[in-house]
Amino acid sequence: MEISLSKATEGKFKVSKINGGENLLKKLSSLGIYEGTEAEKILSYHHGPVVIKVLNSQVAIGRGMAEKIIVKKL
Amino acid sequence: MKIILVGNPNVGKSVVFSYLTGYTAISSNYPGTTVDILKGKANLCGYDCEVVDVPGCYNLEGENIAEKVAGEIIKEKNYDFIFNVVDANNIERNLLLTLQLIKIGKPMILLLTKTDIAKNKGIEINYKMLEEISGIKVFPVVATAGIGFDHLEKEIKEIFEKSEIANPKFEIPQDDIEKWKIIGEITSKVQKITHKHPSFLEKIELITTTPITAIPFALIVIATSFGIIRFIGESLINYILDPLFNSYYMPLIEKLASHFQDGLFKQIIFSANIAPLEGFSVLTTGLYVPFVVVLPYVFSFYIVLSLLEDIGYLPRLAVILDRVSHKIGLHGYGSIPLIMGLGCKVPGIFSLRILESKREKMIAASLMFLISPCMPQTAMIFSILSKYPLIYTIIVLLYIFFVGIIASFFLNKVIKGEANDLFMEIPSYHKPVFKNLIFKLKIRTREFLLDAIPFVIGGIFLINLLDIFSVLNFISKFFGPIFSKVFSLPVETSTIVMLGFLKKDVAITLLTPFNLSLKDLMVSCFFLVAYMPCLASIFVLFRELGKKITFYVLGFNLLVAMIFTFLFSLILEIFI
């Protein structure tokens, strides 16, 4: 099932789509987040940012941005 | 030999830099930006080197200011060698930048940092194999303890002489996603991870990021920080700087002044009233404000800030505050200047540099002045209202906060645009390195001395001229009726308030002789806090954001202060 990163439950996921322009794609890709990345959602703040673990480091992603990242739970 | 140090943020680049340069660096502003670059000299095996600490970046094509500056410096190729600093704890993420650097085609080496922490986490890196695949010399180091640098010293001569350009065993693709695929392959070959139980620091990391425990923890951290800042700041003022100024410096100046004949020249230099904070003499107030009033708080502030920064707590605070910050048009990192402003506005204004857009800077600057009094002011509000029950002090502080929130909602609606989304790495916690802390403190204090103090002194000189030519008097007279009619305060208080921006907390105590009623005290406390930032912050704001924004911020503040003082006065009239 595909769901936005902001709504996904904690645990491992795979990025299936990023709904954003070139700038967003580049920004996310700098930290290793692109279509096909496997990562783990660690926690999220209610209506706030999401924290994921990708490439062995923790990354905080603002709510708006997390909504644009569509993931598939693994 | 000119060397640039390049790496991702939080890889320990600044520790490597301090080690190489022996803590003698000088920070300077990158032309046309608010990004500071550190430069220093190092001697490596007889080679005199100039080392430049390039701002941390993940990508040479990055969008934010620091990354743009980094990209520019690297692409200019105005250097001989790249030292790529890579965190051994996540080489996979770091290697994207490394591949981009190889493509630049300059000689480079790779410094693998934090190898001690990586080892404890069960990460093993076959750096010989990494060397083979990438075609770059790899030096594992523990920069905090200076381990591994002897190895570098030994080989650097040969490396400098050869100045070889890296020749990797693979083609580097143009596209980042293709690069990630190659990086994945390299990492799986050179890195082996054995699972270990989470260490003490890792457990703390989880506790301080999981919402339910993180929020109370953040409150404790903030409260403790302010306690420490106030203690250090006040002690420096009361026991060292103020006595030094009054017992040693003032007699000299008074003696000097007595040699001059009364007249315009004497007034310009010594002002009508030579006493510090009572007149506008450049030689007394002009030095007292920046060195005795502001410097101690800036200094104590930077001690605490640098400590929190080195431990790695600030990004976590930004995550916790992100949601609230969005409501007022900032993202999580934008609230950090606000929090700093609770201590002292001056470092708060400096920290506005971390914000990307003009919009965010403007909102944060206005809020910083409105939402909360600075530390000395808070103390004075407590003391002047101390003869009444505590509840009244709390009402004043809550009202200030309330007005700040209202104003910010308004600004967020009125100024076009939207807050950027938070997007950042949350680094692991680190034990702070004492020497590095001192070094940072030195650089920041020097920056304050050079960037802020001339502005404050110049400003006081200017105000003295305004005073001599009766402009101040005119302004006081102009505001007098507003005070009596609109805020229903005694007319005489207007003079105090007008002069209050020299040192706002003192202005609050100067109200004591007027025997104001409780209501009048509360109203004037609020107005004094909100109507205008103190002199030091006005001039620092001017330096950082330019005259247009400073003008808007001050105008907005004054307007908000007048409207809400009037309302406050009405409300209190009904209840008290």
Coordinates of N, CA, C and O in Angstrom, one line a residue, chain A residues 23 26-34 42-49 51 55-65, chain B residues 58-59 61 63 89-90 92-93 96 123 176-177 180 193 205 209-211 214-215 319-320 322-323 421-426:
Chain A
N23 N 14.0 21.1 -7.5 CA 14.7 21.5 -6.3 C 14.5 20.6 -5.1 O 15.5 20.2 -4.4
K26 N 16.4 17.3 -5.6 CA 17.8 17.5 -5.4 C 18.2 17.6 -3.9 O 19.1 16.9 -3.4
K27 N 17.3 18.3 -3.2 CA 17.5 18.5 -1.8 C 17.5 17.1 -1.1 O 18.4 16.8 -0.3
L28 N 16.4 16.4 -1.4 CA 16.3 15.1 -0.7 C 17.4 14.1 -1.1 O 17.9 13.4 -0.3
S29 N 17.7 14.2 -2.4 CA 18.8 13.3 -2.9 C 20.1 13.5 -2.3 O 20.9 12.6 -2.1
S30 N 20.4 14.8 -1.9 CA 21.7 15.1 -1.2 C 21.9 14.2 0.0 O 23.0 13.9 0.4
L31 N 20.8 13.9 0.7 CA 20.9 13.1 1.9 C 20.5 11.6 1.6 O 20.3 10.9 2.6
G32 N 20.5 11.3 0.4 CA 20.2 9.9 0.0 C 18.8 9.5 0.0 O 18.5 8.3 0.1
I33 N 17.9 10.4 -0.2 CA 16.4 10.1 -0.3 C 16.0 10.3 -1.8 O 16.0 11.4 -2.2
Y34 N 15.7 9.2 -2.4 CA 15.2 9.3 -3.8 C 14.3 8.1 -4.1 O 14.1 7.3 -3.2
I42 N 11.4 6.7 12.2 CA 11.7 6.5 13.6 C 10.6 7.0 14.5 O 10.0 6.4 15.3
L43 N 10.2 8.3 14.2 CA 9.1 8.9 15.0 C 8.6 10.0 14.2 O 9.1 10.5 13.3
S44 N 7.4 10.5 14.7 CA 6.9 11.7 14.1 C 6.2 12.5 15.2 O 5.6 11.9 16.1
Y45 N 6.2 13.8 15.0 CA 5.5 14.7 16.0 C 4.1 14.9 15.4 O 4.0 15.1 14.2
H46 N 3.2 15.0 16.3 CA 1.8 15.2 15.9 C 1.7 16.5 15.1 O 2.0 17.6 15.6
H47 N 1.3 16.4 13.9 CA 1.2 17.6 13.0 C 2.6 18.3 12.8 O 2.6 19.4 12.4
G48 N 3.6 17.6 13.2 CA 5.0 18.2 13.1 C 5.9 17.4 12.2 O 5.4 16.6 11.4
P49 N 7.2 17.6 12.4 CA 8.2 16.9 11.5 C 8.2 15.4 11.8 O 7.8 14.9 12.8
V51 N 10.9 12.0 11.7 CA 12.4 11.7 11.8 C 12.6 10.3 11.2 O 11.9 9.4 11.6
L55 N 20.7 5.9 5.4 CA 22.1 5.8 5.3 C 22.8 6.0 6.6 O 23.8 6.7 6.8
N56 N 22.3 5.3 7.6 CA 22.9 5.3 8.9 C 22.9 6.6 9.7 O 23.6 6.8 10.7
S57 N 22.1 7.6 9.2 CA 22.0 8.8 10.0 C 20.5 9.2 10.1 O 19.7 8.9 9.3
Q58 N 20.2 10.0 11.2 CA 18.9 10.5 11.4 C 18.6 11.8 10.7 O 19.4 12.7 10.7
V59 N 17.5 11.9 10.0 CA 17.1 13.1 9.2 C 15.7 13.5 9.6 O 14.8 12.7 9.7
A60 N 15.6 14.8 10.0 CA 14.3 15.4 10.3 C 13.7 16.0 9.0 O 14.4 16.7 8.3
I61 N 12.4 15.7 8.7 CA 11.8 16.2 7.5 C 10.5 16.9 8.0 O 9.7 16.4 8.6
G62 N 10.4 18.2 7.6 CA 9.2 19.0 7.9 C 7.9 18.3 7.4 O 8.0 17.6 6.4
R63 N 6.8 18.6 8.0 CA 5.5 18.0 7.7 C 5.2 18.1 6.2 O 4.9 17.2 5.5
G64 N 5.3 19.4 5.7 CA 4.9 19.6 4.3 C 5.7 18.8 3.3 O 5.2 18.2 2.4
M65 N 7.0 18.6 3.6 CA 7.9 17.9 2.7 C 7.6 16.4 2.8 O 7.5 15.7 1.9
Chain B
Y58 N 26.3 19.0 1.7 CA 26.1 17.6 1.3 C 26.3 17.4 -0.2 O 26.4 16.3 -0.7
N59 N 26.2 18.5 -0.9 CA 26.1 18.5 -2.3 C 26.7 19.8 -2.9 O 26.5 20.9 -2.4
E61 N 25.9 21.1 -5.5 CA 24.8 21.9 -6.2 C 23.8 22.4 -5.3 O 22.6 22.6 -5.7
E63 N 21.3 24.2 -2.4 CA 20.4 25.4 -2.6 C 20.6 26.4 -1.5 O 20.4 27.6 -1.8
N89 N 31.3 7.2 10.6 CA 30.1 6.6 11.1 C 29.0 6.5 9.9 O 28.1 5.7 10.1
N90 N 29.1 7.3 8.9 CA 28.3 7.0 7.8 C 29.0 7.4 6.5 O 28.6 8.4 5.9
E92 N 28.7 6.1 3.7 CA 27.9 6.0 2.6 C 27.3 7.4 2.2 O 27.4 7.8 1.1
R93 N 26.7 8.1 3.2 CA 26.2 9.4 2.9 C 27.2 10.4 2.5 O 27.0 11.2 1.6
L96 N 28.8 10.8 -1.5 CA 28.3 11.6 -2.6 C 29.1 12.8 -2.9 O 29.5 13.1 -4.0
I123 N 31.2 -0.4 13.7 CA 31.4 -0.1 12.2 C 32.9 -0.3 11.9 O 33.7 0.3 12.5
D176 N 23.0 12.2 -9.7 CA 23.2 11.9 -8.3 C 22.7 10.5 -7.9 O 23.3 9.7 -7.2
I177 N 21.5 10.1 -8.5 CA 20.9 8.8 -8.2 C 21.8 7.7 -8.7 O 22.0 6.7 -8.0
W180 N 24.6 7.4 -6.3 CA 24.2 6.6 -5.1 C 24.3 5.1 -5.3 O 24.7 4.4 -4.3
I193 N 29.3 -3.9 9.3 CA 28.7 -3.5 10.6 C 28.3 -4.7 11.4 O 27.5 -5.5 10.9
E205 N 19.8 9.8 23.2 CA 19.3 10.4 21.9 C 17.9 10.1 21.7 O 17.1 10.9 21.4
T209 N 14.5 12.7 21.7 CA 13.8 13.0 20.5 C 12.4 12.5 20.5 O 11.6 13.0 19.7
T210 N 12.1 11.5 21.3 CA 10.7 11.0 21.4 C 9.8 12.0 22.0 O 10.1 12.4 23.2
P211 N 8.8 12.5 21.3 CA 8.0 13.6 21.8 C 7.7 13.6 23.3 O 7.9 14.6 24.0
A214 N 10.8 14.2 25.2 CA 11.7 15.2 24.6 C 11.2 16.6 25.0 O 12.0 17.5 25.3
I215 N 9.9 16.8 25.1 CA 9.4 18.2 25.3 C 9.7 18.6 26.8 O 10.3 19.7 27.0
V319 N 13.6 20.4 16.0 CA 12.6 19.4 15.6 C 11.4 19.6 16.6 O 10.3 19.6 16.2
I320 N 11.7 19.7 17.9 CA 10.6 19.8 18.9 C 9.8 21.1 18.6 O 8.6 21.1 18.8
D322 N 9.4 22.7 15.8 CA 9.0 23.0 14.4 C 7.6 23.3 14.2 O 7.2 24.2 13.5
R323 N 6.7 22.5 14.9 CA 5.3 22.7 14.6 C 4.8 24.0 15.1 O 4.1 24.7 14.4
D421 N 10.2 24.3 4.8 CA 10.1 23.1 5.6 C 11.4 22.7 6.2 O 12.5 23.0 5.6
L422 N 11.4 22.2 7.4 CA 12.6 21.8 8.1 C 13.1 20.6 7.3 O 12.4 19.7 6.8
F423 N 14.4 20.6 7.1 CA 15.1 19.4 6.5 C 16.5 19.4 6.9 O 17.3 20.2 6.5
M424 N 16.8 18.5 7.8 CA 18.2 18.5 8.3 C 18.6 17.2 9.0 O 17.7 16.4 9.4
E425 N 19.8 16.9 9.0 CA 20.3 15.8 9.7 C 20.3 16.0 11.2 O 20.6 17.1 11.7
I426 N 20.0 15.0 12.0 CA 20.1 15.1 13.4 C 21.3 14.4 13.9 O 21.4 13.2 13.8

